[in-house]
Each structure stands twice: as C-alpha cells, then as structure tokens.
Amino acid sequence: MEWTVLPGLQPYAETLAAMEARVAAISAGTAEEAVWLLEHPPLYTAGTSAKPTDLTDPDRFEVHVAGRGGQYTYHGPGQRVVYVMLDLNRRGRDVRCFVNTLEDWVIRTLAEFAVTGERREGRVGVWVTRPDKRANPDGTPREDKIAAIGVKLRRWVSFHGISINVEPDLSHFDGIVPCGIRDHGVTSLVDLGLPVTMADVDVALRRTFDISFGHSTPDGACLKG
C-alpha cells in the first residue's frame, strides 16, 4: 500500500486524470494500491445522481462532473480529501460492503478525537449529533454531516473516496444542497471545538486503516480479515 500526502491545493481535473491512470495501472498489475491525502481549491463536484436544482449558486465556484456515485458535494481548503485506490478483486467484490467499510474507517478516525460519528439509514456519509444546537422542529436532536463518501469502481478497482471536514469554510457549502439532503447541516472538527490539524487527521487515518480494512480476501467478510 502506498500512502501519499500531496502538498498545497491540488487542481481537480489533473488530480482526477492522475487517479484514473493509477487505477488503470493497479488493474493491470503494474502498480500497488494507493491512498492519496490532499486538499482542493474551492469547488463543487457533481456525482452521477446530482440534481440540477441542488446547485443553488452555480457561479460561486467551479463545478466538475466527478463520475463517482452520489450527488453534489463541496471540496476546498481545510477539508481532507482521501482518494482510495484499492483492488476489490483481492478484497471482496461487494460495493455495499466497501462503502460500509469506508464509513467504519471514518468513524474510527473520528473516535481518535473523541468524536462519535454515526451512520444514518438512507444517508451515505458520517454524521454527528449536535445537542449543543437547537433541536429540530419535531424535537429530534440536530445532526450535522462531518464526512462525505463517494466512490466509483472500474474493473473492481476503486477510486474517489472520502472527505472529512477538518477546518473548511462551512459557508462554502451554501452554494449546494450537500448530497441532496436539505434538512441537515454540515460541521467540522474545528467547528466542534477541537483544535485538530490536517496532520493529526492523517495520523489517525493511517492508524485506523488496517483495523477497518484488515486483510480481506475474495470470499471476504466485508473487507476484513
């Protein structure tokens, strides 16, 4: 497994092209699996299920068609984007299981900072309950999204991946309906009051990766050994 931290703000189109080339090489057996850790300049990406009405401010930032699953999402400074290029031919050909394992990875990473990340039925990504904020009109606790997940597979090799809000400008999410969900907000580790750096998150991601993914096999128990 190759881990790479890409410096600065990486241009989206060029990074996507490099990722596609790496996926092709992994599929051909000429490159090892890889995880890239990076940030992008402010931009919106449209997944395969994106609805035009969810792009509420189309002139605010560049908009890129991503080719991954999901709807609209935001990338920008202060957000750790994690591109995950894994060979599911060796780790078990199960898309739902793969997404579940990515969520598990994010939840374990957040737990390193004493943040309880949670799944929600019908909502991809990771959420945190906000008892410090006013409850919803129906009395249920407020929930904010802290991490997004969107993946694509080509010949059972994955690309795209996850994004974790460390310290982005949360107002930048206002130009879209993030992931098509109108009834909930977004948050970040710093918004939750935690003085966490990008380097801190990178250490936590590497420490929890093997716990979530294990040494999976094609007969696989959800990407775990």
CSV table of C-alpha atoms in Angstrom, one decimal:
chain,number,residue,atom,x,y,z
A,1,MET,CA,0.0,0.0,0.0
A,2,GLU,CA,1.4,3.4,-1.0
A,3,TRP,CA,0.4,6.4,1.1
A,4,THR,CA,1.0,9.9,-0.4
A,5,VAL,CA,0.3,13.3,1.0
A,6,LEU,CA,0.0,15.8,-1.9
A,7,PRO,CA,1.1,19.3,-0.9
A,8,GLY,CA,-0.8,22.5,-1.5
A,9,LEU,CA,-4.2,22.8,-3.2
A,10,GLN,CA,-4.4,20.1,-6.0
A,11,PRO,CA,-6.3,21.1,-9.2
A,12,TYR,CA,-9.3,18.8,-9.6
A,13,ALA,CA,-9.2,17.8,-13.3
A,14,GLU,CA,-5.5,17.0,-13.2
A,15,THR,CA,-5.8,15.0,-10.0
A,16,LEU,CA,-8.7,13.0,-11.4
A,17,ALA,CA,-6.7,12.2,-14.5
A,18,ALA,CA,-3.8,11.0,-12.4
A,19,MET,CA,-6.1,8.9,-10.3
A,20,GLU,CA,-7.7,7.3,-13.3
A,21,ALA,CA,-4.2,6.5,-14.6
A,22,ARG,CA,-3.2,4.9,-11.3
A,23,VAL,CA,-6.4,2.8,-11.2
A,24,ALA,CA,-5.6,1.5,-14.7
A,25,ALA,CA,-2.1,0.6,-13.5
A,26,ILE,CA,-3.5,-1.2,-10.4
A,27,SER,CA,-5.9,-3.1,-12.6
A,28,ALA,CA,-3.1,-4.1,-15.0
A,29,GLY,CA,-1.0,-5.3,-12.1
A,30,THR,CA,1.8,-2.7,-12.7
A,31,ALA,CA,1.2,-0.5,-9.6
A,32,GLU,CA,0.3,-1.2,-6.0
A,33,GLU,CA,-2.8,0.0,-4.2
A,34,ALA,CA,-2.7,3.7,-3.1
A,35,VAL,CA,-4.2,6.2,-0.7
A,36,TRP,CA,-3.8,9.9,-1.6
A,37,LEU,CA,-4.3,12.6,1.1
A,38,LEU,CA,-4.9,16.1,-0.3
A,39,GLU,CA,-6.8,19.3,-0.4
A,40,HIS,CA,-8.5,21.0,-3.4
A,41,PRO,CA,-9.2,24.7,-4.1
A,42,PRO,CA,-12.9,25.6,-3.5
A,43,LEU,CA,-15.1,23.7,-6.0
A,44,TYR,CA,-18.3,21.7,-6.3
A,45,THR,CA,-18.4,18.2,-7.8
A,46,ALA,CA,-21.5,16.5,-9.3
A,47,GLY,CA,-21.9,12.8,-8.8
A,48,THR,CA,-23.9,10.5,-11.0
A,49,SER,CA,-27.2,11.2,-9.0
A,50,ALA,CA,-26.7,15.0,-8.9
A,51,LYS,CA,-29.9,17.1,-9.4
A,52,PRO,CA,-29.6,20.5,-11.2
A,53,THR,CA,-31.8,22.1,-8.6
A,54,ASP,CA,-29.3,21.2,-5.8
A,55,LEU,CA,-26.7,23.5,-7.3
A,56,THR,CA,-28.2,26.7,-5.8
A,57,ASP,CA,-25.3,29.0,-6.6
A,58,PRO,CA,-23.8,27.8,-9.9
A,59,ASP,CA,-21.5,30.8,-10.4
A,60,ARG,CA,-19.8,30.7,-7.0
A,61,PHE,CA,-17.1,28.1,-7.6
A,62,GLU,CA,-16.0,25.8,-10.5
A,63,VAL,CA,-18.3,22.8,-10.9
A,64,HIS,CA,-16.8,19.5,-12.0
A,65,VAL,CA,-18.6,16.3,-13.1
A,66,ALA,CA,-16.9,13.7,-10.9
A,67,GLY,CA,-18.2,10.4,-12.3
A,68,ARG,CA,-18.5,9.0,-8.8
A,69,GLY,CA,-21.7,7.9,-7.1
A,70,GLY,CA,-23.7,10.4,-5.1
A,71,GLN,CA,-24.9,14.0,-5.6
A,72,TYR,CA,-23.3,17.4,-5.2
A,73,THR,CA,-20.5,17.9,-2.7
A,74,TYR,CA,-18.0,20.6,-1.9
A,75,HIS,CA,-14.2,20.4,-1.7
A,76,GLY,CA,-11.9,23.1,-0.5
A,77,PRO,CA,-9.1,24.2,1.8
A,78,GLY,CA,-9.4,22.7,5.3
A,79,GLN,CA,-11.1,19.5,4.1
A,80,ARG,CA,-9.1,16.3,4.0
A,81,VAL,CA,-9.9,14.6,0.7
A,82,VAL,CA,-8.8,10.9,0.7
A,83,TYR,CA,-8.7,9.2,-2.7
A,84,VAL,CA,-8.7,5.4,-2.1
A,85,MET,CA,-7.5,3.1,-4.9
A,86,LEU,CA,-8.0,-0.4,-3.7
A,87,ASP,CA,-8.2,-3.7,-5.7
A,88,LEU,CA,-11.5,-5.3,-4.7
A,89,ASN,CA,-10.7,-8.3,-6.7
A,90,ARG,CA,-8.5,-9.2,-3.8
A,91,ARG,CA,-10.6,-7.6,-1.1
A,92,GLY,CA,-14.0,-8.9,-1.9
A,93,ARG,CA,-16.3,-7.8,-4.8
A,94,ASP,CA,-19.0,-6.2,-2.7
A,95,VAL,CA,-19.8,-2.5,-3.3
A,96,ARG,CA,-22.2,-2.1,-0.3
A,97,CYS,CA,-19.6,-3.7,1.9
A,98,PHE,CA,-16.9,-1.4,0.6
A,99,VAL,CA,-18.9,1.7,1.3
A,100,ASN,CA,-19.7,0.4,4.8
A,101,THR,CA,-16.0,-0.2,5.4
A,102,LEU,CA,-15.2,3.3,4.3
A,103,GLU,CA,-17.8,4.6,6.8
A,104,ASP,CA,-16.3,2.5,9.5
A,105,TRP,CA,-12.9,3.9,8.7
A,106,VAL,CA,-14.1,7.4,9.1
A,107,ILE,CA,-16.0,6.6,12.3
A,108,ARG,CA,-12.8,5.1,13.8
A,109,THR,CA,-10.8,8.1,12.7
A,110,LEU,CA,-13.2,10.5,14.4
A,111,ALA,CA,-13.1,8.4,17.5
A,112,GLU,CA,-9.4,9.2,17.8
A,113,PHE,CA,-10.5,12.7,18.6
A,114,ALA,CA,-13.4,11.6,20.9
A,115,VAL,CA,-16.0,12.4,18.3
A,116,THR,CA,-18.8,10.0,17.9
A,117,GLY,CA,-19.5,9.6,14.1
A,118,GLU,CA,-22.7,7.7,13.2
A,119,ARG,CA,-24.4,6.2,10.1
A,120,ARG,CA,-27.9,7.1,9.3
A,121,GLU,CA,-30.3,4.9,7.3
A,122,GLY,CA,-30.8,6.2,3.8
A,123,ARG,CA,-27.9,8.8,4.1
A,124,VAL,CA,-24.4,7.9,2.9
A,125,GLY,CA,-21.7,9.5,4.9
A,126,VAL,CA,-20.9,10.1,8.6
A,127,TRP,CA,-23.0,12.3,10.9
A,128,VAL,CA,-22.6,13.8,14.4
A,129,THR,CA,-25.4,14.6,16.8
A,130,ARG,CA,-25.4,18.2,18.0
A,131,PRO,CA,-27.1,18.5,21.4
A,132,ASP,CA,-25.4,21.9,21.7
A,133,LYS,CA,-27.7,23.3,19.0
A,134,ARG,CA,-31.5,23.9,18.9
A,135,ALA,CA,-33.4,20.7,18.3
A,136,ASN,CA,-35.3,20.1,15.1
A,137,PRO,CA,-39.0,21.2,14.9
A,138,ASP,CA,-40.1,17.7,15.6
A,139,GLY,CA,-38.0,17.6,18.8
A,140,THR,CA,-35.3,15.3,17.5
A,141,PRO,CA,-31.6,16.3,18.0
A,142,ARG,CA,-29.9,18.3,15.3
A,143,GLU,CA,-27.5,16.3,13.2
A,144,ASP,CA,-24.7,17.6,11.0
A,145,LYS,CA,-22.6,15.9,8.4
A,146,ILE,CA,-18.9,15.8,9.0
A,147,ALA,CA,-17.7,13.4,6.2
A,148,ALA,CA,-18.9,12.5,2.7
A,149,ILE,CA,-18.3,9.3,0.8
A,150,GLY,CA,-18.5,8.9,-3.0
A,151,VAL,CA,-16.8,6.1,-4.9
A,152,LYS,CA,-16.5,4.6,-8.3
A,153,LEU,CA,-15.3,1.2,-9.4
A,154,ARG,CA,-13.5,0.2,-12.7
A,155,ARG,CA,-12.8,-3.4,-13.1
A,156,TRP,CA,-13.3,-3.7,-9.4
A,157,VAL,CA,-10.6,-1.2,-8.6
A,158,SER,CA,-11.9,1.8,-6.5
A,159,PHE,CA,-11.3,5.5,-6.9
A,160,HIS,CA,-12.6,8.7,-5.4
A,161,GLY,CA,-13.3,8.0,-1.7
A,162,ILE,CA,-14.0,10.2,1.3
A,163,SER,CA,-13.7,13.7,2.6
A,164,ILE,CA,-13.5,14.8,6.2
A,165,ASN,CA,-14.2,18.3,7.3
A,166,VAL,CA,-11.3,19.4,9.4
A,167,GLU,CA,-11.5,23.2,9.2
A,168,PRO,CA,-13.1,24.3,5.9
A,169,ASP,CA,-15.1,27.5,5.5
A,170,LEU,CA,-18.6,26.0,6.1
A,171,SER,CA,-20.3,28.8,4.4
A,172,HIS,CA,-18.9,27.4,1.1
A,173,PHE,CA,-21.5,24.6,1.4
A,174,ASP,CA,-24.3,27.1,1.0
A,175,GLY,CA,-24.0,27.0,-2.8
A,176,ILE,CA,-25.3,23.4,-3.0
A,177,VAL,CA,-27.6,21.1,-1.2
A,178,PRO,CA,-24.9,18.8,0.1
A,179,CYS,CA,-25.6,15.2,-1.0
A,180,GLY,CA,-29.2,16.2,-1.7
A,181,ILE,CA,-30.1,16.5,1.9
A,182,ARG,CA,-31.9,19.7,2.8
A,183,ASP,CA,-32.9,19.0,6.4
A,184,HIS,CA,-29.4,18.8,8.0
A,185,GLY,CA,-26.3,20.9,8.2
A,186,VAL,CA,-22.6,20.4,8.0
A,187,THR,CA,-19.9,20.6,10.6
A,188,SER,CA,-16.2,20.1,11.0
A,189,LEU,CA,-13.8,19.0,13.7
A,190,VAL,CA,-12.8,22.6,14.5
A,191,ASP,CA,-16.5,23.7,14.4
A,192,LEU,CA,-17.0,21.1,17.1
A,193,GLY,CA,-14.4,22.9,19.2
A,194,LEU,CA,-11.4,20.6,18.6
A,195,PRO,CA,-8.0,22.1,17.7
A,196,VAL,CA,-7.2,19.4,15.2
A,197,THR,CA,-4.8,19.8,12.3
A,198,MET,CA,-4.7,18.1,9.0
A,199,ALA,CA,-1.5,16.2,10.1
A,200,ASP,CA,-3.4,14.9,13.1
A,201,VAL,CA,-6.2,13.6,10.9
A,202,ASP,CA,-3.6,11.9,8.6
A,203,VAL,CA,-2.0,10.1,11.5
A,204,ALA,CA,-5.4,8.9,12.7
A,205,LEU,CA,-6.4,7.7,9.2
A,206,ARG,CA,-3.2,5.6,8.9
A,207,ARG,CA,-3.6,4.2,12.4
A,208,THR,CA,-7.2,3.1,11.8
A,209,PHE,CA,-7.0,1.9,8.2
A,210,ASP,CA,-5.9,-1.7,8.9
A,211,ILE,CA,-8.4,-2.0,11.7
A,212,SER,CA,-11.2,-1.3,9.3
A,213,PHE,CA,-9.9,-3.0,6.2
A,214,GLY,CA,-7.9,-5.8,7.6
A,215,HIS,CA,-6.5,-8.4,5.2
A,216,SER,CA,-9.6,-9.1,3.1
A,217,THR,CA,-10.0,-11.9,0.6
A,218,PRO,CA,-12.3,-12.6,-2.3
A,219,ASP,CA,-14.6,-14.8,-0.2
A,220,GLY,CA,-14.5,-11.8,2.1
A,221,ALA,CA,-16.2,-10.8,5.3
A,222,CYS,CA,-16.8,-7.2,4.4
A,223,LEU,CA,-13.2,-6.3,3.7
A,224,LYS,CA,-12.0,-7.6,7.0
A,225,GLY,CA,-9.6,-10.4,7.7
